mmCIF file of C-alpha atoms in Angstrom:
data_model
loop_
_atom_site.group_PDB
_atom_site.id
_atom_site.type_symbol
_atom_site.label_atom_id
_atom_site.label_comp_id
_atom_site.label_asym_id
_atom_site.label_seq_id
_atom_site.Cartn_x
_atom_site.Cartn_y
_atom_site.Cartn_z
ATOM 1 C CA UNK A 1 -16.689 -69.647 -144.047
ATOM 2 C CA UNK A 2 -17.364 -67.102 -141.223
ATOM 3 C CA UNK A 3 -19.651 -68.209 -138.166
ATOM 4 C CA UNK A 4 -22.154 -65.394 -138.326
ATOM 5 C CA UNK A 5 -24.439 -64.527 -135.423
ATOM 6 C CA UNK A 6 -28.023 -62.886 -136.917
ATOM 7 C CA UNK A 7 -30.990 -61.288 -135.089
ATOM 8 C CA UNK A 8 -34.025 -62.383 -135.223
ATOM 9 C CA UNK A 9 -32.495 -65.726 -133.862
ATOM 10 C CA UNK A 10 -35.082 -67.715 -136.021
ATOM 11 C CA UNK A 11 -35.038 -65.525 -138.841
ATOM 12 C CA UNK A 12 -35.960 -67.367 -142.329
ATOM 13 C CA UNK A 13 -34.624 -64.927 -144.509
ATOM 14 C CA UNK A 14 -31.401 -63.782 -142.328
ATOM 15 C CA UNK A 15 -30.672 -67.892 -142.162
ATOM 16 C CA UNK A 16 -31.375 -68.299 -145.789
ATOM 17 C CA UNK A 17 -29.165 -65.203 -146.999
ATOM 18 C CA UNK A 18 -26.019 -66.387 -145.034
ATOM 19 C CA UNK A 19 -25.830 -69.988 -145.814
ATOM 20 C CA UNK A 20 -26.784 -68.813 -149.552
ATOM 21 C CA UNK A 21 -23.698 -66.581 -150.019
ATOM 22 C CA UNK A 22 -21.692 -68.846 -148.429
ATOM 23 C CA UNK A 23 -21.199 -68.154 -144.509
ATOM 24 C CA UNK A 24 -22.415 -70.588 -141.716
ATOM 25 C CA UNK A 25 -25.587 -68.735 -139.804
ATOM 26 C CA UNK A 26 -25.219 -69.208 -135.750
ATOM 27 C CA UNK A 27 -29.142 -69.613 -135.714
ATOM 28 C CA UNK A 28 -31.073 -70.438 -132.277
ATOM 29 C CA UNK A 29 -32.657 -73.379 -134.027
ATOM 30 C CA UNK A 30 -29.882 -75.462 -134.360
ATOM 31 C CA UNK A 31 -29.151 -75.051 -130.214
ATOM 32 C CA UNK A 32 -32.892 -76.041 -129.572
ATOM 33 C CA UNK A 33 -32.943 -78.711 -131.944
ATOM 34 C CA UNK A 34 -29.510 -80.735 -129.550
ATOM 35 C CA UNK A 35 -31.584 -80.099 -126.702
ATOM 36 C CA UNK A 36 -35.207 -81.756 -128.187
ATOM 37 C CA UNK A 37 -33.392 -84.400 -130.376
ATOM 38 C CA UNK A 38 -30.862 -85.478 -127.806
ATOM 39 C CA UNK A 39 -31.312 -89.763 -127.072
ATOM 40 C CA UNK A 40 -30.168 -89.131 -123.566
ATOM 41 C CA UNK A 41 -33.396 -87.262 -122.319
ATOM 42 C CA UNK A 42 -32.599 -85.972 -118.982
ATOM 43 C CA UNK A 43 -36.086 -83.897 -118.555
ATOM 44 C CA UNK A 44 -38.214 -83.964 -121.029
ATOM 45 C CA UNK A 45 -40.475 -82.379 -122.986
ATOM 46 C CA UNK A 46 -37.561 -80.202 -123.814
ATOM 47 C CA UNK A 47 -34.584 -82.044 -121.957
ATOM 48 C CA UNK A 48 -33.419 -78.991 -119.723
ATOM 49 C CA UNK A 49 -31.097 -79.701 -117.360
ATOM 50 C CA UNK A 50 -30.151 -77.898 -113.900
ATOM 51 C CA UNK A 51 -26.695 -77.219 -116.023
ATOM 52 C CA UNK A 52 -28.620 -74.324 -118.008
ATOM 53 C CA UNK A 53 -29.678 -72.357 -115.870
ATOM 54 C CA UNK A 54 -25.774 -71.812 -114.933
ATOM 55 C CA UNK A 55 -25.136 -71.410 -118.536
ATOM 56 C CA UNK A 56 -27.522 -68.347 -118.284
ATOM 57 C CA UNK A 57 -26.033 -67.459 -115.082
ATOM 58 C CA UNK A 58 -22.484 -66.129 -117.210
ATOM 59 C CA UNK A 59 -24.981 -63.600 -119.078
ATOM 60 C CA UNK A 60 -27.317 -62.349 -116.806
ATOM 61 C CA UNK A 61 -27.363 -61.844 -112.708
ATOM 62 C CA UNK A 62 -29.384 -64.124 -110.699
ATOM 63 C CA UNK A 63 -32.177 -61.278 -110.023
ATOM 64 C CA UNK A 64 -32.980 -60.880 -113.956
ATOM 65 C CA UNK A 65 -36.202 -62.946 -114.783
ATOM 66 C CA UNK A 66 -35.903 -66.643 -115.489
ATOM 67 C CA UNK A 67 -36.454 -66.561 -118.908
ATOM 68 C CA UNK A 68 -33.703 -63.669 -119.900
ATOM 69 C CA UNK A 69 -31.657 -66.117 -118.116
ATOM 70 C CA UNK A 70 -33.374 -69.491 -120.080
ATOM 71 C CA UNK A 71 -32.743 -67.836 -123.111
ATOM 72 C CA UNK A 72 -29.219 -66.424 -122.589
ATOM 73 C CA UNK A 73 -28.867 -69.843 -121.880
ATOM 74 C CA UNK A 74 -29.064 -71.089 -125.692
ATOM 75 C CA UNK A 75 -28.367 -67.640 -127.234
ATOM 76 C CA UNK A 76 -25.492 -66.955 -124.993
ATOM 77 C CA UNK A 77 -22.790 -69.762 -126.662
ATOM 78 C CA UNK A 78 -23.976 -68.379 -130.050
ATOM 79 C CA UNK A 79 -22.432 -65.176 -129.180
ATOM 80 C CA UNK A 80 -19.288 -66.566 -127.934
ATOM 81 C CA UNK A 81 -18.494 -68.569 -131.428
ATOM 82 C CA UNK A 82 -19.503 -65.241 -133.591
ATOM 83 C CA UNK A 83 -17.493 -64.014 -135.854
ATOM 84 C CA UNK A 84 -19.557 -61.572 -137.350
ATOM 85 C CA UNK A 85 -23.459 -60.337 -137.181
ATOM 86 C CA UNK A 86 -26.495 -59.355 -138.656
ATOM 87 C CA UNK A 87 -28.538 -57.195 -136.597
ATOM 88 C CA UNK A 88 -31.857 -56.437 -138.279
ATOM 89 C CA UNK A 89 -33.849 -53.744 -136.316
ATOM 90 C CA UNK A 90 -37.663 -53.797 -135.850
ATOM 91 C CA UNK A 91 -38.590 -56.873 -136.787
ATOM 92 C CA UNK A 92 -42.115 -57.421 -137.716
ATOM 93 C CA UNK A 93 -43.029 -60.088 -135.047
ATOM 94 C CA UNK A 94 -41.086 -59.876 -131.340
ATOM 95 C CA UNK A 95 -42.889 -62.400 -129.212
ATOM 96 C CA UNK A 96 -42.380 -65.987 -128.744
ATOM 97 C CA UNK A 97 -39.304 -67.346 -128.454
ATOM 98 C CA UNK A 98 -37.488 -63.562 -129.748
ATOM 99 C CA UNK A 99 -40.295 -62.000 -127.575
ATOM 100 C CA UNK A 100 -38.397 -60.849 -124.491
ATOM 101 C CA UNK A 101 -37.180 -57.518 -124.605
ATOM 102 C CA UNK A 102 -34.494 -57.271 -122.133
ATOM 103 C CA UNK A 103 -32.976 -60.538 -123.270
ATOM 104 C CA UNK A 104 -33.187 -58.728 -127.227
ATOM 105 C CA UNK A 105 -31.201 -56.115 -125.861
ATOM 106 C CA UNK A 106 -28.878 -57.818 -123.849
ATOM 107 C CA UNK A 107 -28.047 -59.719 -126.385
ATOM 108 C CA UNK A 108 -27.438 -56.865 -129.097
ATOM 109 C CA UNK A 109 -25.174 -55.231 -126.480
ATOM 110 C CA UNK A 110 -22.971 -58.311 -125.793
ATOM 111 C CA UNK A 111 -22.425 -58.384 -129.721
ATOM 112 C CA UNK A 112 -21.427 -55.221 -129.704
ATOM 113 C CA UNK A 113 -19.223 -55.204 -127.096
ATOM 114 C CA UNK A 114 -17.182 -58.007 -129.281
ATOM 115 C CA UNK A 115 -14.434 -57.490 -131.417
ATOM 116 C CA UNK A 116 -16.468 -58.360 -134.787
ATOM 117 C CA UNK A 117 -17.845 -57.058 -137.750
ATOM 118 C CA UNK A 118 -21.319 -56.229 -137.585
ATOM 119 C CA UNK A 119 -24.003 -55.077 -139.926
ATOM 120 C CA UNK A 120 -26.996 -53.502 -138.653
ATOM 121 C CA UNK A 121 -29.853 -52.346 -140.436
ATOM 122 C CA UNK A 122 -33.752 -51.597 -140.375
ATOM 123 C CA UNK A 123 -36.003 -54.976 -141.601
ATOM 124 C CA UNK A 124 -37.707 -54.424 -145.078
ATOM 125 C CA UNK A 125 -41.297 -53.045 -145.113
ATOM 126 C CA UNK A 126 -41.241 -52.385 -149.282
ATOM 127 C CA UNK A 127 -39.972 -53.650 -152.313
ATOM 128 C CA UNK A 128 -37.088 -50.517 -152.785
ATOM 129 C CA UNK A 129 -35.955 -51.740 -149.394
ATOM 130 C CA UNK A 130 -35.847 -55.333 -149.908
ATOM 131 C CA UNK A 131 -33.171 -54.563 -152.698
ATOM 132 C CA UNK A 132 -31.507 -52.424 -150.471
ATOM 133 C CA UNK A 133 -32.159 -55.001 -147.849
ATOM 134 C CA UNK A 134 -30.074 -57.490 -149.459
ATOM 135 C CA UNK A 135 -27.548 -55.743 -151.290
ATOM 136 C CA UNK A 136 -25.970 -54.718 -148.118
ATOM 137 C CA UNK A 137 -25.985 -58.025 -146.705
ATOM 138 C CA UNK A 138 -24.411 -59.316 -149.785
ATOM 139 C CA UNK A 139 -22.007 -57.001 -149.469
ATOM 140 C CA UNK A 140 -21.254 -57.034 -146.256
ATOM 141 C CA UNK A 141 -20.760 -61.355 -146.968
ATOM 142 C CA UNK A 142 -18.772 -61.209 -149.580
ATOM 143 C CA UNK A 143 -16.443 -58.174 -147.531
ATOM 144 C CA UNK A 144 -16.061 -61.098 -145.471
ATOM 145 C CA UNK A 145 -15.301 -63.817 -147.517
ATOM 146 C CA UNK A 146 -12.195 -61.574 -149.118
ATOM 147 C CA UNK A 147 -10.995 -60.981 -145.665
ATOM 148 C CA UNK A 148 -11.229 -64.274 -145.049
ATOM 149 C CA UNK A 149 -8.707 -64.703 -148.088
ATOM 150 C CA UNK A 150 -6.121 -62.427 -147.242
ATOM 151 C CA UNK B 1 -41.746 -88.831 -127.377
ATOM 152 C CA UNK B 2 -40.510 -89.221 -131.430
ATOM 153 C CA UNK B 3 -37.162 -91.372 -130.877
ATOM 154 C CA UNK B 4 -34.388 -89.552 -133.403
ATOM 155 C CA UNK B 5 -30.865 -90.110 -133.743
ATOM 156 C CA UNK B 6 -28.700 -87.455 -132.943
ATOM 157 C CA UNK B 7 -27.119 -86.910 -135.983
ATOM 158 C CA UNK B 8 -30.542 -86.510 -137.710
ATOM 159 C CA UNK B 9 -31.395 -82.984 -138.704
ATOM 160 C CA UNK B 10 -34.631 -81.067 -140.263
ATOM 161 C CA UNK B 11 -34.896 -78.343 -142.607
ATOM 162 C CA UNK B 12 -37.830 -75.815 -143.052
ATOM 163 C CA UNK B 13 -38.509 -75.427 -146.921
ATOM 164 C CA UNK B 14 -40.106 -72.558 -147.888
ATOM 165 C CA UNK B 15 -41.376 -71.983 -151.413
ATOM 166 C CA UNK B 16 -42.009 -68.312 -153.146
ATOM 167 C CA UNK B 17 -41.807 -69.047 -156.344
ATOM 168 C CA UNK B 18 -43.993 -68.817 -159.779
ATOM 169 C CA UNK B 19 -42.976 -71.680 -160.983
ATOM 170 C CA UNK B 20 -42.486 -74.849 -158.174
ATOM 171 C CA UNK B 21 -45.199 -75.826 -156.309
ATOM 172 C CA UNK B 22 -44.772 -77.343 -152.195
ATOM 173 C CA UNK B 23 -46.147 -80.345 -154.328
ATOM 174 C CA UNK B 24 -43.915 -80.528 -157.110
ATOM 175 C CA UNK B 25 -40.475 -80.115 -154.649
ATOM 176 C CA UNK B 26 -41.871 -83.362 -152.883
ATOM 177 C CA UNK B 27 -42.419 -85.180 -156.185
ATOM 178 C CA UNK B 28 -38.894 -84.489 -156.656
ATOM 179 C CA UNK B 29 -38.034 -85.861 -153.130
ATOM 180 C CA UNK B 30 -39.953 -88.403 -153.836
ATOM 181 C CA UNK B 31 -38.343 -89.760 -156.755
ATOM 182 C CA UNK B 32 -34.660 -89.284 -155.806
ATOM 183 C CA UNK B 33 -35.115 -91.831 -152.997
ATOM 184 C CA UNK B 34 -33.239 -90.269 -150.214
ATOM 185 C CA UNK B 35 -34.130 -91.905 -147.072
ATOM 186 C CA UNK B 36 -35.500 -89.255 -145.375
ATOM 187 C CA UNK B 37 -38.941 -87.790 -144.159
ATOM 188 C CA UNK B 38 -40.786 -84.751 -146.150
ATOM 189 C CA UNK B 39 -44.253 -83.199 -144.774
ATOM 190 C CA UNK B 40 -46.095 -81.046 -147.203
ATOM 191 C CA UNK B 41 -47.306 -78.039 -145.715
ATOM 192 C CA UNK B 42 -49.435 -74.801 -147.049
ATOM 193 C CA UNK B 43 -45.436 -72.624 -147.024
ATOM 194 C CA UNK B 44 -43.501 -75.539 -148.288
ATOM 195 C CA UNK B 45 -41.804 -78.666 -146.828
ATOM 196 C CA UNK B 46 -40.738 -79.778 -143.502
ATOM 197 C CA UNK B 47 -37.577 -82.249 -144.395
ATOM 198 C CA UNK B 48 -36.335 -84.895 -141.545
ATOM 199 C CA UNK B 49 -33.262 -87.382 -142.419
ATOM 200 C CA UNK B 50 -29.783 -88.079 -141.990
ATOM 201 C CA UNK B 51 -27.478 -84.899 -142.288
ATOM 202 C CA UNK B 52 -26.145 -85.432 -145.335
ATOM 203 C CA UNK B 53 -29.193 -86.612 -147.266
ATOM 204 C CA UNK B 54 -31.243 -83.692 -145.884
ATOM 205 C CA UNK B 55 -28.532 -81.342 -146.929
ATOM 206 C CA UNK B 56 -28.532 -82.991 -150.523
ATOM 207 C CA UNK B 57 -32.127 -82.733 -151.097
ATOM 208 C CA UNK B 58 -32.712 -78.792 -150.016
ATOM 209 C CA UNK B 59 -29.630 -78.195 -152.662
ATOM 210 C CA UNK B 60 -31.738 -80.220 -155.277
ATOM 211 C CA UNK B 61 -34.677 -78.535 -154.350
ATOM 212 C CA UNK B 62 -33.067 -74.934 -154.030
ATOM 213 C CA UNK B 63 -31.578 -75.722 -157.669
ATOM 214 C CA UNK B 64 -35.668 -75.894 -159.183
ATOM 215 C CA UNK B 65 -36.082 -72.162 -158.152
ATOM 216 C CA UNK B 66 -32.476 -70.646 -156.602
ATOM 217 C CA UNK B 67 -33.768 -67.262 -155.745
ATOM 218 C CA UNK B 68 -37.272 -68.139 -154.496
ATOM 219 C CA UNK B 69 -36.940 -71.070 -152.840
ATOM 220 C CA UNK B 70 -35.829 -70.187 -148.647
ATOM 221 C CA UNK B 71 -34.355 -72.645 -146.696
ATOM 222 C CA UNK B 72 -34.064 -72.804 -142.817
ATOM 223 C CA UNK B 73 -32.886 -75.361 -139.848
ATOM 224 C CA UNK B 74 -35.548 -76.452 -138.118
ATOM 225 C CA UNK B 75 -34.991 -77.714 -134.046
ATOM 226 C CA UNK B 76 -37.913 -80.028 -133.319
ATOM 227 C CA UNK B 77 -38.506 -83.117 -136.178
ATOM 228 C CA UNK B 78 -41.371 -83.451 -138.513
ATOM 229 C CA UNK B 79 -44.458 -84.741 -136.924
ATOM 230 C CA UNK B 80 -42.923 -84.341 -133.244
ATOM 231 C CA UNK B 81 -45.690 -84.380 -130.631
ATOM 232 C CA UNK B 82 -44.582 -81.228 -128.909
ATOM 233 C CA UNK B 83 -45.373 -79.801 -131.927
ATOM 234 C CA UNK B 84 -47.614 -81.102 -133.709
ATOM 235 C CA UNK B 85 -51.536 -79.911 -133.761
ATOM 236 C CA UNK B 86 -52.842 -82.980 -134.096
ATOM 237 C CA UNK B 87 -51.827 -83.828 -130.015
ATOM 238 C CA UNK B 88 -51.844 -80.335 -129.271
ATOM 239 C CA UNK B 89 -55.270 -79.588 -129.787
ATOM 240 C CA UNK B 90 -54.910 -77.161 -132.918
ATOM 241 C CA UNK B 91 -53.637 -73.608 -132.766
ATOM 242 C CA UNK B 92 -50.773 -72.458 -135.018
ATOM 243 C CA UNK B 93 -47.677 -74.150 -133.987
ATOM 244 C CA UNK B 94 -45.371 -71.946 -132.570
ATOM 245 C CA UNK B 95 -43.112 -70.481 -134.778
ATOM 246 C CA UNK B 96 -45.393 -70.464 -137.379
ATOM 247 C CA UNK B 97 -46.738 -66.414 -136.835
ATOM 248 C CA UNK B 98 -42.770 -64.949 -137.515
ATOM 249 C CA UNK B 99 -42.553 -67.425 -140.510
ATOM 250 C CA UNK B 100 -45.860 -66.224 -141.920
ATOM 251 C CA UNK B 101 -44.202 -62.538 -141.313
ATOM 252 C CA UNK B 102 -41.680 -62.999 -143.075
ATOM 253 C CA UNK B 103 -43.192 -65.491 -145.951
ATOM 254 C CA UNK B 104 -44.956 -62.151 -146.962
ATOM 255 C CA UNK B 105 -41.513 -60.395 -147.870
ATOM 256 C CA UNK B 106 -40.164 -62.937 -149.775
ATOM 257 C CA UNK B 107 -41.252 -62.062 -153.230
ATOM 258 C CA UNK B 108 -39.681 -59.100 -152.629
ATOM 259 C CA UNK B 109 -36.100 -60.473 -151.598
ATOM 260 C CA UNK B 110 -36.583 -63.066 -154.125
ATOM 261 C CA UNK B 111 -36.516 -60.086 -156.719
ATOM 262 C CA UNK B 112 -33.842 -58.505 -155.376
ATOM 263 C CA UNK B 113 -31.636 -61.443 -155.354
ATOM 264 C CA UNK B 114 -32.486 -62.240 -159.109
ATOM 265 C CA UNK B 115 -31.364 -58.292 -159.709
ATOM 266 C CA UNK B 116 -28.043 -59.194 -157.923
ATOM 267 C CA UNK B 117 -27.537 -62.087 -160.152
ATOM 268 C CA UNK B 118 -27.409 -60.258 -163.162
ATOM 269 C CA UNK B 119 -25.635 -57.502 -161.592
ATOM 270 C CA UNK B 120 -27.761 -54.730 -161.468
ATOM 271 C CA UNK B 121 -26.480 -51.514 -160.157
ATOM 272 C CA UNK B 122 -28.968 -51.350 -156.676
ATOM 273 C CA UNK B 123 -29.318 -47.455 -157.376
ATOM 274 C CA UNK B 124 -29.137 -47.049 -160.984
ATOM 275 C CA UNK B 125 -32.904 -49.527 -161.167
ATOM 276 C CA UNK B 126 -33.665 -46.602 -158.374
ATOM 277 C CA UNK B 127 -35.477 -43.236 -158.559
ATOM 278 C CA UNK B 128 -35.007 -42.863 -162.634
ATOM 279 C CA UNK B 129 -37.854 -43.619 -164.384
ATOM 280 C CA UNK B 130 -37.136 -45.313 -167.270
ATOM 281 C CA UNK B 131 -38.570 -46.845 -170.271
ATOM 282 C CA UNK B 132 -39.950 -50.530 -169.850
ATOM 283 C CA UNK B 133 -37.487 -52.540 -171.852
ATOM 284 C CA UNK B 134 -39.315 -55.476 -173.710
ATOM 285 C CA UNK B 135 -37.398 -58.270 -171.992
ATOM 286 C CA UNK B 136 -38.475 -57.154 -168.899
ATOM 287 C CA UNK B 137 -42.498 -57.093 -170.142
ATOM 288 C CA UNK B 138 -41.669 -60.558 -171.250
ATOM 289 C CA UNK B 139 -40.479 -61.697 -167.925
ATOM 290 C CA UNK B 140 -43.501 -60.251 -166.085
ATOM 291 C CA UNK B 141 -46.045 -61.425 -168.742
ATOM 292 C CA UNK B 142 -44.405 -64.961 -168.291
ATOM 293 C CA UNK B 143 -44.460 -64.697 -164.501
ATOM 294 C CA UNK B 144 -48.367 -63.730 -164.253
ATOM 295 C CA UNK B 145 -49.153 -66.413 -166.785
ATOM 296 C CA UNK B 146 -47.309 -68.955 -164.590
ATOM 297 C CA UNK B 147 -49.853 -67.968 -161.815
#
């Protein structure tokens, strides 16, 4: 079972497809939910503490906007575990939580710049590419899993 | 503030399928007993337990409808007051516009997984235009009566 980094970070279907054929998805909902559900609440609403921002600080300089940083800050230790990723390209929605742009393409470059397997391709606007879609994932999970075996 | 253990987890269930209703997955939670928390919503379930029991129930409920039923980790609990409308004031919840995005391609990816399942060549159910074989009128008779 491969630790695999996707983008969108909150993607449903990306989440779904990895845990589905197998693989363990590095998804940014699983770093916000230690930080809201943690007993120890050191600030809340959202319990960030002044360690964080020095989290973010090994990503992005100190002159970058506060929230690249903020966000580098839970996306950043993803990266660092991945051992593979899923980089889907024009997503239909990019604001909220994925809606920076500079921290979407830091982000893609640090995964690139890693020594792992990665699969990028365009998100699904038909049915034809849907198939598509998800036969390369597939594929591209189960080329995994066999490496994985040898 | 909701209190939660740490080891407590939540799952987003989304359902796309013909056949299962949000309603009928939570009549299943329902009767199996697990300890845990389930919130209907108009996309599916939220789920809130323990870990394991959480992880239990989205297998049972993935098992009514494998290829159309979408399953995600969810960070803040069900019912949490940072996110819920009822203390918020209304307003979709954040989160909710990408989900509704993407609820919209999930037929789609639902039909392409069953075609993986039974092993379709992708490119050969491509470009040719072929006859309509009879088990596949059958299936899409069945699936707009289940409607």
């Amino acid at each position: 079972m491969a630790k695999i980094f996707i983008y969108p970070v909150n993607s449903l279907i990306l989440a779904d497809l990895v845990e589905r054929f197998g693989h363990k998805p590095l998804a940014v909902m699983n770093q916000v939910r230690e930080k809201v559900t943690n007993i120890s609440l050191d600030s809340p609403p959202v319990n960030i503490t002044p360690e964080d921002p020095k989290i973010g600080l090994r990503y992005a300089a100190v002159e970058v906007p506060a929230g690249v940083r903020g966000r580098m800050s839970l996306i950043g230790p993803l990266i660092e575990e991945a051992e593979a990723a899923i980089i889907v390209h024009e997503p239909p929605v990019d604001f909220g939580c994925v809606g920076c742009n500079r921290t979407n393409e830091l982000m893609k470059y640090l995964v690139r710049s890693k020594d792992i397997p990665i699969l990028e391709l365009r998100y699904p606007e038909a049915e034809e590419n849907a198939q598509e879609f998800v036969y390369k994932i597939a594929a591209f999970l189960e080329a995994l899993s066999g490496e994985e075996e040898k | 503030m909701t209190d939660v253990k740490q080891e407590e987890i939540t799952k987003v269930i989304v359902i796309s399928s013909d056949k299962v209703l949000p309603v009928d997955a939570a009549m299943k939670i329902y009767e199996s007993e697990f300890p845990v928390t389930v919130k209907e919503t108009c996309f599916g379930l939220i789920v809130t337990g323990p870990a394991e029991d959480v992880l239990m129930v989205t297998e049972e409920i993935r098992k009514l409808d494998k290829n159309h039923i979408f399953v995600k980790d969810r960070g803040f609990p069900a019912g949490d007051e940072r996110r819920c409308r009822a203390s918020r004031g209304g307003g979709p919840r954040p989160g909710f516009h990408f989900l509704r995005e993407e609820v919209r391609m999930l037929p789609a990816i639902g039909t392409a997984l069953d075609e993986l399942e039974v092993k379709e060549p992708l490119k050969k159910s491509r470009g040719k235009k072929d006859k309509l074989k009879v088990s596949e009128l059958e299936k899409i008779i069945e699936a707009e009566i289940a409607r």
